[in-house]
C-alpha positions as a printed Julia matrix, in Angstrom:
111×3 Matrix{Float64}:
 22.27  18.79  -25.86
 19.08  16.73  -25.85
 15.65  18.35  -25.52
 12.26  16.73  -25.07
  9.97  17.39  -28.0
  7.31  20.05  -27.38
  4.34  17.67  -27.4
  0.92  19.29  -26.86
  2.33  22.81  -26.97
  1.05  23.59  -30.47
 -2.31  21.81  -30.19
 -4.64  24.83  -29.93
 -3.05  27.37  -32.23
 -5.97  27.76  -34.63
 -5.11  31.39  -35.39
 -1.97  30.47  -37.33
 -2.04  31.31  -41.05
 -1.23  27.73  -42.1
 -2.48  24.18  -41.58
 -1.02  21.78  -38.99
  0.69  19.9   -41.84
  2.34  23.08  -43.13
  3.18  25.22  -40.07
  6.88  24.79  -39.4
  8.28  24.71  -35.86
 11.78  26.14  -35.45
 14.19  26.05  -32.52
 16.38  29.06  -31.7
 19.71  28.03  -30.14
 21.41  30.99  -28.47
 24.22  31.86  -26.09
 25.32  35.09  -24.4
 23.67  38.01  -26.24
 22.25  35.73  -28.96
 18.73  35.77  -27.57
 18.7   39.57  -27.62
 20.12  39.56  -31.17
 17.38  37.17  -32.27
 14.65  39.18  -30.51
 15.79  42.27  -32.44
 15.05  40.64  -35.82
 12.42  37.98  -35.08
  9.65  39.92  -36.86
 11.61  39.97  -40.12
  9.81  38.0   -42.87
 13.15  36.61  -44.12
 14.38  35.44  -40.74
 14.66  31.76  -41.75
 16.91  32.58  -44.7
 19.06  34.76  -42.46
 19.89  32.06  -39.92
 23.62  32.5   -39.32
 24.82  28.9   -38.94
 27.7   27.96  -39.42
 29.1   31.41  -38.55
 26.79  31.86  -35.55
 29.53  31.5   -32.93
 32.76  32.35  -34.84
 33.85  35.5   -33.02
 32.85  38.1   -30.44
 30.85  39.98  -33.11
 28.93  36.89  -34.26
 25.12  36.75  -33.83
 25.41  33.99  -31.16
 22.22  32.24  -32.29
 20.95  30.03  -35.07
 17.63  28.49  -36.09
 17.03  24.86  -36.91
 13.79  23.23  -38.04
 12.1   20.79  -35.66
  9.26  19.78  -37.98
  5.66  20.75  -38.7
  2.96  21.41  -36.12
  1.31  18.02  -36.74
  4.53  16.28  -35.61
  3.92  17.31  -31.99
  0.46  15.94  -31.07
 -1.06  15.59  -27.62
 -1.82  11.92  -28.16
  0.09   9.38  -26.08
  3.1    8.18  -28.03
  5.27   5.22  -27.18
  8.72   5.98  -25.86
 10.5    9.22  -25.09
 10.62  11.62  -28.03
 13.52  14.02  -28.15
 15.48  16.4   -30.37
 19.27  16.43  -30.27
 20.79  19.86  -30.82
 23.95  19.48  -32.9
 22.89  16.14  -34.43
 23.98  17.12  -37.96
 27.56  17.65  -36.83
 29.91  19.78  -38.88
 27.34  21.01  -41.41
 27.85  24.11  -43.55
 24.39  25.28  -44.63
 22.23  27.85  -42.89
 19.53  26.37  -40.66
 21.41  23.11  -40.22
 21.5   21.5   -36.79
 25.24  21.79  -36.31
 27.7   21.44  -33.47
 27.52  23.84  -30.55
 30.64  25.67  -29.37
 32.75  23.59  -26.96
 32.05  24.23  -23.26
 29.37  26.84  -23.89
 26.07  27.35  -22.14
 23.13  27.83  -24.49
 19.45  28.54  -23.89
């Protein structure tokens, strides 16, 4: 799956507790009840360390979501940039660490 980068979206977030070179932007990849599962724990301070990849989609009782890092806030400016900028979900292939950008389940619909 290929997504356009979220350019300009993070431009005016001055209330964040970090600088634009330090604030990390994460993508949540979810299917079925995964979005609800993520919503239930998203306020947890340790959420990044609890990202369930590679077991995110193993069975019916799996969390059905994982997080992967897109970059820092400064990476998504409003300035005109040459070319189309995108992020490919699953680009790291068959990775085994949490928070990696691994393969999505075959023939699944994610949001």
